Amino acid sequence: MKMLNTKGIATIALFVMTAGVICNAATVQEAYELRLGGNADAALEMLEQTVATEPGNAEAWYELARTKIHIGLGNPQTMMEAMKEAQTVAETAAKIEPDNLIYAIFKSKACGTGAYIALHQDGPNAKETVQRALDAYEQVLQLKPDYHEAKLALVEFLNWLPPEKGGDLDKAEKYTKELEKADAVFGAQARELMMPEGSDLIAFWQKVLAQHPDNADVLDRLGKACFYEDKPEQGIEYLKKAIQLDAGKNTLHLDIARYYMYQAMQDQSKLEALAPKMEEAYLAYLESKPAPVIPMRAYAKFSLGRIKSHMGDTEPANKLREKANALDPNCSKASGIPDQNLYIPPDQIPHGFVYFSRPF
């Protein structure tokens, strides 16, 4: 009988040790693709089975957290409970692999959402929940000191909250100055958060734009500053220019729709005049390139159906909602735009910033 040489034995051993990992990664990828294809329930079942049999599989826990959030956004009655569950699951992934930046970032986002919910519910443990979020953002910075989104989140919470809930203006100012030194745009975003109420945000961002012309991120913030000062036409011009410069900013079409939606919510008499503008914005998003992923297409269609329902256009509204549910039964029913990091591949580092203290 021919004996295997040492190199052959080592190769077989390596295959045996890595085969399970490859299979696990394939399972997570399959679940991710199922969810993006509009089958989040099937993805959930697959991932729950995986973590039950492989409790040390951090990637499966991470994808399970994202799936729970996806399904939670699509089911308003159980949304809050789903977010709490997702936070626990995200923390599990980060605990298994504490040096994994992706899991640390997602944990911080989940803890941030948990803090936001606790603050709005004004629960007895709100300050503790906020501190948990602050600690999670700090942990991200320990792993990657130049992950500016985490520092910006700290500025937002520390400036936004009163001291008795965890706020700290001195610390927020410290982080703001650090961001201003490190990155002009993130620094400007931090400084905007620190500006007193009533400040001229349009003038502030126009000054930043003069220093960084044709910067899509600056145009984004300038356009939204116009929204805050009720100058939508001017704001939309800036946002459309941002989209022209960076096609990946196509969700700004949804922000335009949301601006008009909030205006109509504040004054129902404006709904009839504003509904066509909302429809135009949703359709612009659906027709944009790169094509939105299926869950986001479903979100836009469902949102448009909701507008038509409020207008009394019952049949078109029902058809749009049916199309949305056919694409993704768990598509988001929330008014806010889902965090786009829910849809990036499981091995991709999340980027981008989502405000908790303001709608845009």
Short mmCIF file of C-alpha atoms in Angstrom, two decimals:
data_model
loop_
_atom_site.label_atom_id
_atom_site.label_comp_id
_atom_site.label_asym_id
_atom_site.label_seq_id
_atom_site.Cartn_x
_atom_site.Cartn_y
_atom_site.Cartn_z
CA MET A 1 0.00 0.00 0.00
CA LYS A 2 1.43 3.37 -1.01
CA MET A 3 1.90 5.72 1.92
CA LEU A 4 1.04 9.41 1.74
CA ASN A 5 3.96 11.75 2.17
CA THR A 6 3.94 14.42 4.89
CA LYS A 7 2.83 17.11 2.45
CA GLY A 8 -0.15 14.98 1.43
CA ILE A 9 -1.22 14.41 5.04
CA ALA A 10 -0.99 18.12 5.76
CA THR A 11 -3.13 18.90 2.71
CA ILE A 12 -5.84 16.48 3.81
CA ALA A 13 -5.77 17.89 7.35
CA LEU A 14 -6.09 21.42 6.04
CA PHE A 15 -9.03 20.40 3.85
CA VAL A 16 -10.78 18.75 6.82
CA MET A 17 -10.26 21.81 9.02
CA THR A 18 -11.37 24.37 6.42
CA ALA A 19 -14.23 22.47 4.76
CA GLY A 20 -16.64 23.41 7.53
CA VAL A 21 -15.63 27.06 7.34
CA ILE A 22 -16.14 27.14 3.57
CA CYS A 23 -19.54 25.50 3.99
CA ASN A 24 -20.49 27.96 6.72
CA ALA A 25 -19.49 30.94 4.61
CA ALA A 26 -21.49 29.50 1.72
CA THR A 27 -24.53 29.12 3.98
CA VAL A 28 -24.33 32.73 5.11
CA GLN A 29 -23.88 33.93 1.54
CA GLU A 30 -26.89 31.87 0.44
CA ALA A 31 -29.00 33.34 3.24
CA TYR A 32 -27.89 36.85 2.28
CA GLU A 33 -28.81 36.26 -1.36
CA LEU A 34 -32.18 34.82 -0.34
CA ARG A 35 -32.94 37.92 1.70
CA LEU A 36 -31.94 40.31 -1.06
CA GLY A 37 -34.11 38.26 -3.41
CA GLY A 38 -37.15 38.97 -1.24
CA ASN A 39 -37.07 35.76 0.83
CA ALA A 40 -36.05 37.03 4.26
CA ASP A 41 -38.18 34.44 6.07
CA ALA A 42 -36.29 31.59 4.40
CA ALA A 43 -33.01 33.31 5.20
CA LEU A 44 -34.04 33.66 8.85
CA GLU A 45 -34.83 29.96 9.13
CA MET A 46 -31.53 29.00 7.54
CA LEU A 47 -29.50 31.28 9.81
CA GLU A 48 -31.32 30.24 12.98
CA GLN A 49 -30.52 26.61 12.18
CA THR A 50 -26.90 27.54 11.52
CA VAL A 51 -26.32 29.36 14.82
CA ALA A 52 -28.12 26.57 16.68
CA THR A 53 -25.69 23.97 15.35
CA GLU A 54 -22.66 26.29 15.10
CA PRO A 55 -22.92 28.80 17.94
CA GLY A 56 -19.38 30.01 17.28
CA ASN A 57 -20.14 31.11 13.73
CA ALA A 58 -19.85 34.90 14.08
CA GLU A 59 -20.68 35.61 10.45
CA ALA A 60 -23.96 33.72 10.78
CA TRP A 61 -24.86 35.70 13.90
CA TYR A 62 -24.07 38.94 12.06
CA GLU A 63 -26.23 38.04 9.08
CA LEU A 64 -28.97 36.86 11.44
CA ALA A 65 -28.95 40.32 13.08
CA ARG A 66 -29.31 42.03 9.71
CA THR A 67 -32.11 39.65 8.75
CA LYS A 68 -34.00 40.33 11.99
CA ILE A 69 -33.80 44.06 11.33
CA HIS A 70 -34.96 43.54 7.73
CA ILE A 71 -38.00 41.56 8.88
CA GLY A 72 -38.64 43.93 11.78
CA LEU A 73 -38.86 46.94 9.48
CA GLY A 74 -41.47 45.11 7.46
CA ASN A 75 -43.70 44.29 10.42
CA PRO A 76 -44.60 47.43 12.40
CA GLN A 77 -46.46 45.54 15.14
CA THR A 78 -43.32 43.65 16.18
CA MET A 79 -40.68 46.13 14.99
CA MET A 80 -39.46 47.30 18.40
CA GLU A 81 -39.09 43.77 19.72
CA ALA A 82 -37.23 42.76 16.54
CA MET A 83 -34.78 45.65 16.98
CA LYS A 84 -34.05 44.58 20.55
CA GLU A 85 -33.50 40.99 19.42
CA ALA A 86 -31.25 42.17 16.60
CA GLN A 87 -29.12 44.14 19.03
CA THR A 88 -28.59 41.05 21.19
CA VAL A 89 -27.69 38.99 18.12
CA ALA A 90 -25.31 41.67 16.82
CA GLU A 91 -23.60 41.81 20.20
CA THR A 92 -23.17 38.03 20.05
CA ALA A 93 -21.32 38.26 16.72
CA ALA A 94 -19.03 40.98 18.11
CA LYS A 95 -18.39 38.97 21.27
CA ILE A 96 -17.33 35.90 19.29
CA GLU A 97 -14.93 37.93 17.15
CA PRO A 98 -14.15 41.09 19.14
CA ASP A 99 -11.45 42.21 16.70
CA ASN A 100 -13.70 42.03 13.66
CA LEU A 101 -14.37 45.61 12.51
CA ILE A 102 -17.53 44.72 10.56
CA TYR A 103 -19.21 43.16 13.57
CA ALA A 104 -18.07 45.96 15.89
CA ILE A 105 -19.53 48.57 13.53
CA PHE A 106 -22.83 46.76 13.21
CA LYS A 107 -23.02 46.26 16.97
CA SER A 108 -22.56 50.02 17.44
CA LYS A 109 -25.33 50.76 14.95
CA ALA A 110 -27.66 48.28 16.66
CA CYS A 111 -26.84 49.71 20.09
CA GLY A 112 -27.41 53.21 18.72
CA THR A 113 -30.86 52.17 17.56
CA GLY A 114 -31.50 50.59 20.96
CA ALA A 115 -30.53 53.86 22.65
CA TYR A 116 -32.81 55.84 20.34
CA ILE A 117 -35.75 53.55 21.14
CA ALA A 118 -35.06 53.70 24.89
CA LEU A 119 -34.88 57.49 24.82
CA HIS A 120 -38.18 57.82 22.99
CA GLN A 121 -39.84 55.35 25.32
CA ASP A 122 -38.26 57.22 28.25
CA GLY A 123 -37.60 53.95 30.02
CA PRO A 124 -35.85 53.71 33.41
CA ASN A 125 -32.73 52.25 31.79
CA ALA A 126 -32.36 54.87 29.06
CA LYS A 127 -29.07 56.29 30.35
CA GLU A 128 -27.60 52.81 30.71
CA THR A 129 -28.70 51.94 27.17
CA VAL A 130 -27.14 55.15 25.85
CA GLN A 131 -23.86 54.36 27.61
CA ARG A 132 -23.91 50.93 26.04
CA ALA A 133 -24.13 52.58 22.62
CA LEU A 134 -21.37 55.08 23.41
CA ASP A 135 -19.12 52.24 24.55
CA ALA A 136 -19.84 50.35 21.32
CA TYR A 137 -18.85 53.35 19.18
CA GLU A 138 -15.69 53.76 21.27
CA GLN A 139 -14.86 50.10 20.66
CA VAL A 140 -15.05 50.70 16.89
CA LEU A 141 -12.54 53.54 17.26
CA GLN A 142 -10.21 51.28 19.21
CA LEU A 143 -10.20 48.89 16.26
CA LYS A 144 -10.02 51.65 13.62
CA PRO A 145 -9.26 55.15 14.94
CA ASP A 146 -10.02 56.74 11.54
CA TYR A 147 -13.51 55.25 11.23
CA HIS A 148 -15.08 58.69 11.14
CA GLU A 149 -18.71 57.55 11.20
CA ALA A 150 -18.30 56.23 14.75
CA LYS A 151 -16.81 59.51 15.97
CA LEU A 152 -19.60 61.45 14.26
CA ALA A 153 -22.17 59.26 16.01
CA LEU A 154 -20.52 60.06 19.33
CA VAL A 155 -20.73 63.79 18.54
CA GLU A 156 -24.42 63.42 17.75
CA PHE A 157 -25.34 61.60 20.96
CA LEU A 158 -23.07 63.59 23.27
CA ASN A 159 -24.34 66.92 21.91
CA TRP A 160 -27.97 65.91 21.49
CA LEU A 161 -28.60 64.50 24.96
CA PRO A 162 -28.77 66.34 28.30
CA PRO A 163 -26.10 65.34 30.87
CA GLU A 164 -28.55 63.28 32.89
CA LYS A 165 -29.12 61.07 29.83
CA GLY A 166 -25.43 60.75 28.92
CA GLY A 167 -24.70 63.99 27.05
CA ASP A 168 -21.30 65.66 27.34
CA LEU A 169 -20.73 68.88 25.37
CA ASP A 170 -17.02 69.07 26.17
CA LYS A 171 -16.43 65.58 24.87
CA ALA A 172 -18.56 66.27 21.80
CA GLU A 173 -16.46 69.35 21.06
CA LYS A 174 -13.27 67.33 21.46
CA TYR A 175 -14.43 64.77 18.89
CA THR A 176 -15.62 67.53 16.57
CA LYS A 177 -12.19 69.14 16.53
CA GLU A 178 -10.57 65.76 15.88
CA LEU A 179 -12.87 65.20 12.91
CA GLU A 180 -12.22 68.69 11.55
CA LYS A 181 -8.50 67.92 11.55
CA ALA A 182 -8.95 64.48 10.01
CA ASP A 183 -11.57 65.02 7.28
CA ALA A 184 -13.12 68.26 6.01
CA VAL A 185 -16.57 66.83 5.25
CA PHE A 186 -16.97 64.71 8.37
CA GLY A 187 -15.62 67.64 10.35
CA ALA A 188 -18.24 69.91 8.83
CA GLN A 189 -20.98 67.40 9.64
CA ALA A 190 -19.80 67.32 13.24
CA ARG A 191 -19.61 71.10 13.45
CA GLU A 192 -23.13 71.37 12.01
CA LEU A 193 -24.38 69.15 14.83
CA MET A 194 -22.69 71.43 17.35
CA MET A 195 -24.15 74.65 15.92
CA PRO A 196 -26.83 76.34 18.06
CA GLU A 197 -30.46 76.18 17.01
CA GLY A 198 -31.34 78.90 14.53
CA SER A 199 -27.93 78.94 12.85
CA ASP A 200 -27.81 79.58 9.10
CA LEU A 201 -27.12 76.05 7.89
CA ILE A 202 -27.36 77.00 4.22
CA ALA A 203 -24.64 79.64 4.57
CA PHE A 204 -22.50 77.18 6.54
CA TRP A 205 -22.65 74.48 3.88
CA GLN A 206 -22.29 76.94 1.00
CA LYS A 207 -18.99 77.98 2.57
CA VAL A 208 -17.92 74.33 2.79
CA LEU A 209 -18.96 73.81 -0.85
CA ALA A 210 -16.85 76.80 -1.94
CA GLN A 211 -13.85 75.05 -0.40
CA HIS A 212 -14.81 71.64 -1.84
CA PRO A 213 -16.66 72.25 -5.13
CA ASP A 214 -18.47 69.35 -6.78
CA ASN A 215 -18.24 67.26 -3.63
CA ALA A 216 -21.33 65.02 -3.63
CA ASP A 217 -21.34 64.63 0.15
CA VAL A 218 -21.27 68.40 0.68
CA LEU A 219 -24.03 68.91 -1.89
CA ASP A 220 -26.03 66.25 -0.04
CA ARG A 221 -25.78 68.13 3.26
CA LEU A 222 -26.37 71.51 1.60
CA GLY A 223 -29.53 70.24 -0.06
CA LYS A 224 -30.86 68.96 3.25
CA ALA A 225 -29.95 72.24 4.95
CA CYS A 226 -32.30 73.84 2.45
CA PHE A 227 -35.00 71.39 3.52
CA TYR A 228 -34.57 72.43 7.14
CA GLU A 229 -35.02 76.06 6.13
CA ASP A 230 -38.07 75.25 3.94
CA LYS A 231 -36.40 75.96 0.62
CA PRO A 232 -37.18 72.64 -1.15
CA GLU A 233 -36.67 73.75 -4.75
CA GLN A 234 -33.17 74.98 -3.98
CA GLY A 235 -32.46 71.87 -1.93
CA ILE A 236 -33.62 69.53 -4.67
CA GLU A 237 -31.27 71.18 -7.15
CA TYR A 238 -28.34 70.44 -4.87
CA LEU A 239 -29.48 66.87 -4.23
CA LYS A 240 -29.94 66.13 -7.93
CA LYS A 241 -26.45 67.47 -8.61
CA ALA A 242 -25.11 65.16 -5.88
CA ILE A 243 -26.79 62.20 -7.59
CA GLN A 244 -25.29 63.23 -10.94
CA LEU A 245 -21.84 63.23 -9.36
CA ASP A 246 -22.36 59.99 -7.43
CA ALA A 247 -24.99 57.55 -8.73
CA GLY A 248 -24.72 55.66 -5.44
CA LYS A 249 -26.58 58.53 -3.81
CA ASN A 250 -29.81 57.61 -5.59
CA THR A 251 -31.57 57.24 -2.22
CA LEU A 252 -31.62 61.05 -2.18
CA HIS A 253 -34.67 60.72 -4.44
CA LEU A 254 -36.35 59.07 -1.45
CA ASP A 255 -35.31 61.94 0.81
CA ILE A 256 -37.04 64.31 -1.59
CA ALA A 257 -40.21 62.22 -1.38
CA ARG A 258 -39.94 62.11 2.40
CA TYR A 259 -39.55 65.87 2.67
CA TYR A 260 -42.84 66.39 0.86
CA MET A 261 -44.44 63.59 2.86
CA TYR A 262 -43.52 65.26 6.16
CA GLN A 263 -44.88 68.57 4.85
CA ALA A 264 -48.19 66.87 4.06
CA MET A 265 -48.26 65.19 7.46
CA GLN A 266 -47.92 68.57 9.13
CA ASP A 267 -50.66 70.09 6.98
CA GLN A 268 -53.14 67.69 5.38
CA SER A 269 -54.45 70.46 3.13
CA LYS A 270 -51.14 70.31 1.20
CA LEU A 271 -51.44 66.61 0.35
CA GLU A 272 -53.19 67.02 -3.00
CA ALA A 273 -50.58 69.49 -4.27
CA LEU A 274 -47.61 67.56 -2.89
CA ALA A 275 -48.64 64.00 -3.87
CA PRO A 276 -47.47 64.36 -7.52
CA LYS A 277 -44.08 65.59 -6.29
CA MET A 278 -43.76 62.58 -4.01
CA GLU A 279 -44.74 60.24 -6.83
CA GLU A 280 -42.19 61.86 -9.14
CA ALA A 281 -39.44 61.32 -6.57
CA TYR A 282 -40.34 57.67 -5.89
CA LEU A 283 -40.48 56.92 -9.62
CA ALA A 284 -37.12 58.65 -10.14
CA TYR A 285 -35.63 56.33 -7.53
CA LEU A 286 -37.19 53.21 -9.05
CA GLU A 287 -35.84 54.18 -12.48
CA SER A 288 -32.38 55.16 -11.22
CA LYS A 289 -29.12 53.38 -11.96
CA PRO A 290 -27.62 51.32 -10.48
CA ALA A 291 -30.95 49.59 -10.06
CA PRO A 292 -32.08 49.44 -6.42
CA VAL A 293 -31.97 46.04 -4.74
CA ILE A 294 -35.27 44.18 -4.54
CA PRO A 295 -36.08 45.09 -0.89
CA MET A 296 -35.56 48.77 -1.69
CA ARG A 297 -37.68 48.56 -4.84
CA ALA A 298 -40.40 47.03 -2.70
CA TYR A 299 -40.00 49.77 -0.08
CA ALA A 300 -40.39 52.50 -2.71
CA LYS A 301 -43.46 50.86 -4.26
CA PHE A 302 -45.11 50.31 -0.89
CA SER A 303 -44.40 53.92 0.12
CA LEU A 304 -45.86 55.19 -3.13
CA GLY A 305 -48.91 52.99 -2.58
CA ARG A 306 -49.36 54.54 0.85
CA ILE A 307 -49.39 58.03 -0.68
CA LYS A 308 -52.01 56.99 -3.25
CA SER A 309 -54.09 55.46 -0.48
CA HIS A 310 -54.10 58.74 1.42
CA MET A 311 -55.20 60.44 -1.80
CA GLY A 312 -58.14 58.06 -2.06
CA ASP A 313 -56.75 56.27 -5.14
CA THR A 314 -57.64 52.90 -3.68
CA GLU A 315 -57.15 50.62 -6.69
CA PRO A 316 -53.70 51.95 -7.74
CA ALA A 317 -52.68 51.94 -4.06
CA ASN A 318 -53.65 48.29 -3.62
CA LYS A 319 -51.85 47.27 -6.80
CA LEU A 320 -48.65 49.00 -5.71
CA ARG A 321 -48.74 47.37 -2.29
CA GLU A 322 -49.44 43.99 -3.88
CA LYS A 323 -46.42 44.45 -6.15
CA ALA A 324 -44.30 45.48 -3.19
CA ASN A 325 -45.30 42.43 -1.16
CA ALA A 326 -44.75 40.18 -4.17
CA LEU A 327 -41.18 41.47 -4.40
CA ASP A 328 -40.54 41.27 -0.65
CA PRO A 329 -43.26 40.42 1.88
CA ASN A 330 -41.01 41.91 4.56
CA CYS A 331 -40.22 45.16 2.77
CA SER A 332 -39.85 48.10 5.13
CA LYS A 333 -43.07 49.84 6.13
CA ALA A 334 -41.22 52.56 8.05
CA SER A 335 -41.19 56.15 6.82
CA GLY A 336 -37.43 56.41 7.22
CA ILE A 337 -35.13 55.00 4.55
CA PRO A 338 -33.66 51.62 5.59
CA ASP A 339 -29.94 51.71 6.37
CA GLN A 340 -28.27 50.70 3.11
CA ASN A 341 -25.72 48.68 5.08
CA LEU A 342 -28.42 46.04 5.45
CA TYR A 343 -27.84 45.16 1.81
CA ILE A 344 -24.06 45.13 1.38
CA PRO A 345 -22.27 41.72 1.19
CA PRO A 346 -21.54 40.09 4.57
CA ASP A 347 -17.79 40.58 4.18
CA GLN A 348 -17.96 44.29 3.29
CA ILE A 349 -17.16 47.02 5.83
CA PRO A 350 -20.22 49.23 6.44
CA HIS A 351 -19.87 52.92 5.67
CA GLY A 352 -22.20 55.90 5.68
CA PHE A 353 -23.92 57.74 8.49
CA VAL A 354 -27.57 57.72 9.55
CA TYR A 355 -28.81 60.46 11.88
CA PHE A 356 -30.86 59.68 14.96
CA SER A 357 -31.56 63.27 16.02
CA ARG A 358 -32.92 64.58 12.71
CA PRO A 359 -34.93 63.26 9.76
CA PHE A 360 -32.33 64.05 7.07
#
